[in-house]
Coordinates of C-alpha atoms in Angstrom, one line a residue:
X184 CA -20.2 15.0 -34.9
X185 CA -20.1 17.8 -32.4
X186 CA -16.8 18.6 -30.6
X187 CA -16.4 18.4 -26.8
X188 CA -16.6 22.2 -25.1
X189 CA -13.2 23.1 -24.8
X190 CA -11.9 24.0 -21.5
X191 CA -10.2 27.7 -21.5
X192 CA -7.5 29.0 -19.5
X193 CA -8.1 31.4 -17.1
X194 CA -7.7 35.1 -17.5
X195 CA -5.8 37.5 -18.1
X196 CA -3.1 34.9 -19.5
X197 CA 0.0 34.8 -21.4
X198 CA 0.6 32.2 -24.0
X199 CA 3.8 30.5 -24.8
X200 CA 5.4 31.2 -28.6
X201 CA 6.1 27.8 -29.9
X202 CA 9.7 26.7 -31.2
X203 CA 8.8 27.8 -35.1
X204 CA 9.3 31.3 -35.2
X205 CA 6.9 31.4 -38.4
X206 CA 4.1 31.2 -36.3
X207 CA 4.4 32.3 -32.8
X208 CA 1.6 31.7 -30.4
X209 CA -0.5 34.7 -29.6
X210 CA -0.8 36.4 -25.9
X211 CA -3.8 37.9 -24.9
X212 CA -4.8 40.1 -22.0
X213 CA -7.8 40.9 -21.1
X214 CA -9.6 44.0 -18.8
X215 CA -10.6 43.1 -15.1
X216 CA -14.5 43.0 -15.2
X217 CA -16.6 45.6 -13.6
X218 CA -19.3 47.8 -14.6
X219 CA -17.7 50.2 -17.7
X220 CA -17.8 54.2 -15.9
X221 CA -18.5 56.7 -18.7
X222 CA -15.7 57.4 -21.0
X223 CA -13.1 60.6 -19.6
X224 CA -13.8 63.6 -20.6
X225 CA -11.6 64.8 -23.4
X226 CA -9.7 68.2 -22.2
X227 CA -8.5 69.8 -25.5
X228 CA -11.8 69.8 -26.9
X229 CA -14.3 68.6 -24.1
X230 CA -17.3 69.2 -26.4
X231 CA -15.9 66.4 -28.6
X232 CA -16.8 63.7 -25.6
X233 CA -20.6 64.9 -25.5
X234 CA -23.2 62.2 -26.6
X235 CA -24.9 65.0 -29.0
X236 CA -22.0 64.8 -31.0
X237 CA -21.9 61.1 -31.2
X238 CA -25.5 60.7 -31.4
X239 CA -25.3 63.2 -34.5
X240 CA -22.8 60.5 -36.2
X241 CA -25.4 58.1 -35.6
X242 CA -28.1 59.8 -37.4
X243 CA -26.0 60.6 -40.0
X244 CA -24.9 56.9 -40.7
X245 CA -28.4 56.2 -40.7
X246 CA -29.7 58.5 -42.6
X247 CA -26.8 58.9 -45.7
X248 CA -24.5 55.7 -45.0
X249 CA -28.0 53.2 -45.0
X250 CA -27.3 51.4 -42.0
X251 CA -30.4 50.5 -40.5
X252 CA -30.1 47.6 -37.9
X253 CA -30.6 48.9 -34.0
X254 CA -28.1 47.5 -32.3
X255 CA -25.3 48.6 -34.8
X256 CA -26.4 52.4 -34.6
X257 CA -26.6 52.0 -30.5
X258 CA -23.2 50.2 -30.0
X259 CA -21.5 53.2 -32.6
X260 CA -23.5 55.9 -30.1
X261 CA -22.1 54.3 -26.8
X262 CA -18.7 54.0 -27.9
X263 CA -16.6 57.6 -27.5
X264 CA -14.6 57.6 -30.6
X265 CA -12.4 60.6 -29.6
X266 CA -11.0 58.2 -26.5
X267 CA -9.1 56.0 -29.4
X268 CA -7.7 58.8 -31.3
X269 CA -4.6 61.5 -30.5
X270 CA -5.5 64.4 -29.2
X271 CA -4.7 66.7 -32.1
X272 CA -7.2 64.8 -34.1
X273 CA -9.9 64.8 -31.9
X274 CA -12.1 67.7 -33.5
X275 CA -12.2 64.8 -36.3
X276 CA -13.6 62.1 -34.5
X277 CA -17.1 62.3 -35.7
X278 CA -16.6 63.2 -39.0
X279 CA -16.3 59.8 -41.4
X280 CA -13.0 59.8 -42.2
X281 CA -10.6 57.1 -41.1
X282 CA -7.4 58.5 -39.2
X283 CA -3.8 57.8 -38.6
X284 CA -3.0 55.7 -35.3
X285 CA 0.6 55.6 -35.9
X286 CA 2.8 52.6 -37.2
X287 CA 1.5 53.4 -40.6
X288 CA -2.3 52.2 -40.0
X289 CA -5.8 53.9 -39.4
X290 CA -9.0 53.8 -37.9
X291 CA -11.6 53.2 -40.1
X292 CA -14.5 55.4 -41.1
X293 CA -17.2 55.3 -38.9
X294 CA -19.5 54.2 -42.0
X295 CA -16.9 51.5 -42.7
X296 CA -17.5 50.2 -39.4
X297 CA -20.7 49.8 -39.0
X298 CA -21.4 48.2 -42.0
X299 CA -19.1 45.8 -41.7
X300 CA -20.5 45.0 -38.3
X301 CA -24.1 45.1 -40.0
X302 CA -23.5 42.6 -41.9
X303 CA -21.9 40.5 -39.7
X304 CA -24.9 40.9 -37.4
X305 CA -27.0 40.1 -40.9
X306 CA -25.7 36.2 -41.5
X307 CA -28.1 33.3 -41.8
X308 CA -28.1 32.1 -38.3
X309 CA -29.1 34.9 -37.0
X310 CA -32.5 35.1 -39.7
X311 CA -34.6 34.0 -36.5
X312 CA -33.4 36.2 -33.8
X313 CA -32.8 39.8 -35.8
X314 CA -32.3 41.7 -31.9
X315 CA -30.2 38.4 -30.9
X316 CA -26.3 39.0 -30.1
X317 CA -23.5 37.2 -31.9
X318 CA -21.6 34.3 -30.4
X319 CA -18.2 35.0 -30.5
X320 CA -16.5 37.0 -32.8
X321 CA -12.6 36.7 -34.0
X322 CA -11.0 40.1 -35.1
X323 CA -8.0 40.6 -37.3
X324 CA -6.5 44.1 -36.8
X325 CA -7.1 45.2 -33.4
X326 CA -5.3 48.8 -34.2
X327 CA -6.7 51.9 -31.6
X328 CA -9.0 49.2 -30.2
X329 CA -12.0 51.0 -31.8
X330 CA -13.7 48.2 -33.3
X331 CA -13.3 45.6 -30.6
X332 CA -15.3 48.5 -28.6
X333 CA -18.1 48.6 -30.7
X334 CA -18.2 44.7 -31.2
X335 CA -18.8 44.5 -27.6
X336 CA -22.2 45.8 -27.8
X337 CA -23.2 43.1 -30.1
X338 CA -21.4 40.1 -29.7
X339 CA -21.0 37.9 -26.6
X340 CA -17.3 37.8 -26.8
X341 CA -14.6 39.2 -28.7
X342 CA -11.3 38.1 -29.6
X343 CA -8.9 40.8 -31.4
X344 CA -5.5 40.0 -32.4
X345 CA -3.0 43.0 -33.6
X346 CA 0.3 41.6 -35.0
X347 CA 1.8 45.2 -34.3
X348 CA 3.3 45.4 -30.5
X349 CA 2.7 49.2 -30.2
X350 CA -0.7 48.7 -31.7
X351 CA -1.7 46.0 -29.3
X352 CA -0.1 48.1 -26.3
X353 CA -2.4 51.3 -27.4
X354 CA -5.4 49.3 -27.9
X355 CA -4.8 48.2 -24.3
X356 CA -4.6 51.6 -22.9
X357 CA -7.2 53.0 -25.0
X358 CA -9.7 50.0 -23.3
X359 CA -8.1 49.6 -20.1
X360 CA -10.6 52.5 -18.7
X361 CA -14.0 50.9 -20.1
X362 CA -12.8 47.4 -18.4
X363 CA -15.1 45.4 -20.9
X364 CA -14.7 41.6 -19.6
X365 CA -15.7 40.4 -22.6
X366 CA -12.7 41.9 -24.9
X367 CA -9.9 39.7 -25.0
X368 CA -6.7 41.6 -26.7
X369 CA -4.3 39.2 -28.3
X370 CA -0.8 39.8 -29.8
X371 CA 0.2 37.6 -32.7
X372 CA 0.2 36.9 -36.3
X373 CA -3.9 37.2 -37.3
X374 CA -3.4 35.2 -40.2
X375 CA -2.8 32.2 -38.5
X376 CA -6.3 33.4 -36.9
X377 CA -6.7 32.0 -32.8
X378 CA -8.0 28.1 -33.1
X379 CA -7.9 28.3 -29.1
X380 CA -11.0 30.8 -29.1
X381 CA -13.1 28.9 -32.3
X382 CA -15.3 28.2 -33.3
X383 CA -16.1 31.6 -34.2
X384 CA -19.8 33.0 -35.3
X385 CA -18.3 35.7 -37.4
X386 CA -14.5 36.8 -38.7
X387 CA -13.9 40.0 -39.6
X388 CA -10.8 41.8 -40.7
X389 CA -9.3 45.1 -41.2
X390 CA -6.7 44.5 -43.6
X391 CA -7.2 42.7 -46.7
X392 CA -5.0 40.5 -48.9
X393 CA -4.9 38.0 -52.2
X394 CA -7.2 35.7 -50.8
X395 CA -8.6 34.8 -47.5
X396 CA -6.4 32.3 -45.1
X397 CA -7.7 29.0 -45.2
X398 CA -7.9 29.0 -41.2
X399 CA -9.8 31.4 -40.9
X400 CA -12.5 29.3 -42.7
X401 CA -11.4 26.7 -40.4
X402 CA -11.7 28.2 -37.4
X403 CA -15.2 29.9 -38.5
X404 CA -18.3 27.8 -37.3
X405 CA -21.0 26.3 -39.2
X406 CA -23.7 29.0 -40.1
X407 CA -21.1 31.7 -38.9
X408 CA -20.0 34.6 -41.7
X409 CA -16.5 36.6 -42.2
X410 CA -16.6 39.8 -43.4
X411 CA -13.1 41.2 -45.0
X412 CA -11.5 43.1 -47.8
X413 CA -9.8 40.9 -50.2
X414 CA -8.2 41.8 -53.6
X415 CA -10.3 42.1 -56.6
X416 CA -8.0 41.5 -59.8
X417 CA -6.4 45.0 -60.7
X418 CA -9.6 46.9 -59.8
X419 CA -8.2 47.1 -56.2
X420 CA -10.1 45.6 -52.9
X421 CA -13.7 45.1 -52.5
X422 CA -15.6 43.7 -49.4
X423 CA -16.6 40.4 -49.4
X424 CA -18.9 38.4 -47.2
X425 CA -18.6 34.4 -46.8
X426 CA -20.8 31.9 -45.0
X427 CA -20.0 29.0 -43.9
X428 CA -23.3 26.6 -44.6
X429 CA -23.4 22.5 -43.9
X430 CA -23.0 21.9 -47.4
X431 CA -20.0 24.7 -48.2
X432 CA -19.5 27.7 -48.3
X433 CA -20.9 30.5 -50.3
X434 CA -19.1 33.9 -51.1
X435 CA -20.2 37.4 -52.5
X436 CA -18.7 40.4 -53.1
X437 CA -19.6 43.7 -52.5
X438 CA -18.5 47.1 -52.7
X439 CA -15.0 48.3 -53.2
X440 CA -12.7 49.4 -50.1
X441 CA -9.2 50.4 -49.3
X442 CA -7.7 48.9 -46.0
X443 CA -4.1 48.0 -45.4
X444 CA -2.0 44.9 -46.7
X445 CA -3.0 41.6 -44.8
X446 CA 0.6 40.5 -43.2
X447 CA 2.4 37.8 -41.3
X448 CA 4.6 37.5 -38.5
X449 CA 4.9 40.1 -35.6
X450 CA 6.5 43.2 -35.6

């Protein structure tokens, strides 16, 4: 039987840890809404902010990374990667090659990203609308911020949880000039996922572990799909997609990757 629509608090809004440690409550903050102005221009290297350069990337994921869906290779060429990376490594921001964002993590290649968010955009539900947006979309790693960006194009809403303080702080600098209404930034432990936002219609996850938490299937909704690295025996990680049908859910793997451990807890 269908559940009530749940009422949500009003943002931007900070949530209250609960009295277990383990599993502190997430807060979330969110940018005030207004049209996005073109991302700043970048003054070590301002060539790096054109949209040639970008738009370069995009023809080269299409044409030697495969990806083929529309909205994916528009939302990668209206998001200014060089706005989520230090300035040193800006001349780098177009090649695809993931990047250190401090604290030990990276950005991921631009390939990486947008096939991930491909085939998110490729699950069942979605069969009869193939230019239709997502629903609402849960990410695990915010990092830079990067990703959240790009899921904005395609998705409705977006929830992105970082368990990393600085991380969560830079993502919120990094989007705090494109005001995007519809990112919500939320620190806390992502394996515990964010039941207050679900149900989601698509997970995905930038650091991979043993197995996949069981709320995150939990929190996914019927017909909705994750897409995340998990372990694969001693061969190292590989991407896998799961859907989440009325009968079960059905899992395939795919090619192997290399993110970061999947952790607990804050830090």
């Amino acid at each position: 039987m269908p559940q009530p629509p749940r009422s949500r608090p009003t943002f931007p809004v900070t949530l209250q840890r609960p009295s277990v440690p383990a599993a502190p409550a997430p807060s979330r903050t969110r940018a005030a809404a207004s049209a996005p102005p073109s991302p700043p221009p970048l003054s070590a290297t301002p060539s790096m902010a054109s949209e040639a350069v970008r738009q370069r990337m995009v023809q080269r994921l299409a044409a030697q990374q495969g990806i083929a869906d529309e909205r994916v290779l528009r939302a990668m060429g209206a998001v200014a990667r060089h706005a989520f990376v230090d300035g040193a490594l800006a001349a780098q921001a177009y090649e695809d090659t993931s990047l250190p964002i401090g604290l030990g993590q990276t950005i991921s290649k631009p390939s990486v990203v947008a096939r991930m968010i491909e085939l998110l955009l490729a699950a069942p539900a979605l069969a009869d609308q193939p230019q239709g947006r997502l629903g609402r979309v849960l990410e695990i790693g915010t990092g830079c911020g990067y990703q959240a960006a790009v899921l904005s194009h395609v998705a409705k809403e977006v929830y992105s949880i970082e368990r990393l303080r600085g991380l969560h702080e830079k993502a919120r600098a990094n989007l705090r000039p494109l005001r995007l209404a519809t990112v919500h930034l939320l620190l806390g432990d992502g394996m515990q996922g964010y039941p207050a936002g679900a149900p989601y219609a698509g997970i995905i996850a930038a650091a991979g572990g043993a197995d996949l938490p069981a709320t995150w299937l939990d929190q996914l909704a019927p017909g909705g799909r994750i897409v995340a690295p998990v372990q694969s025996g001693n061969a190292g990680q590989a991407l896998v997609i799961i859907d989440k049908t009325n009968t079960g859910v059905e899992r395939r793997f795919l090619e192997a990757v290399n993110f970061v451990p999947l952790k607990s807890g804050i830090a």
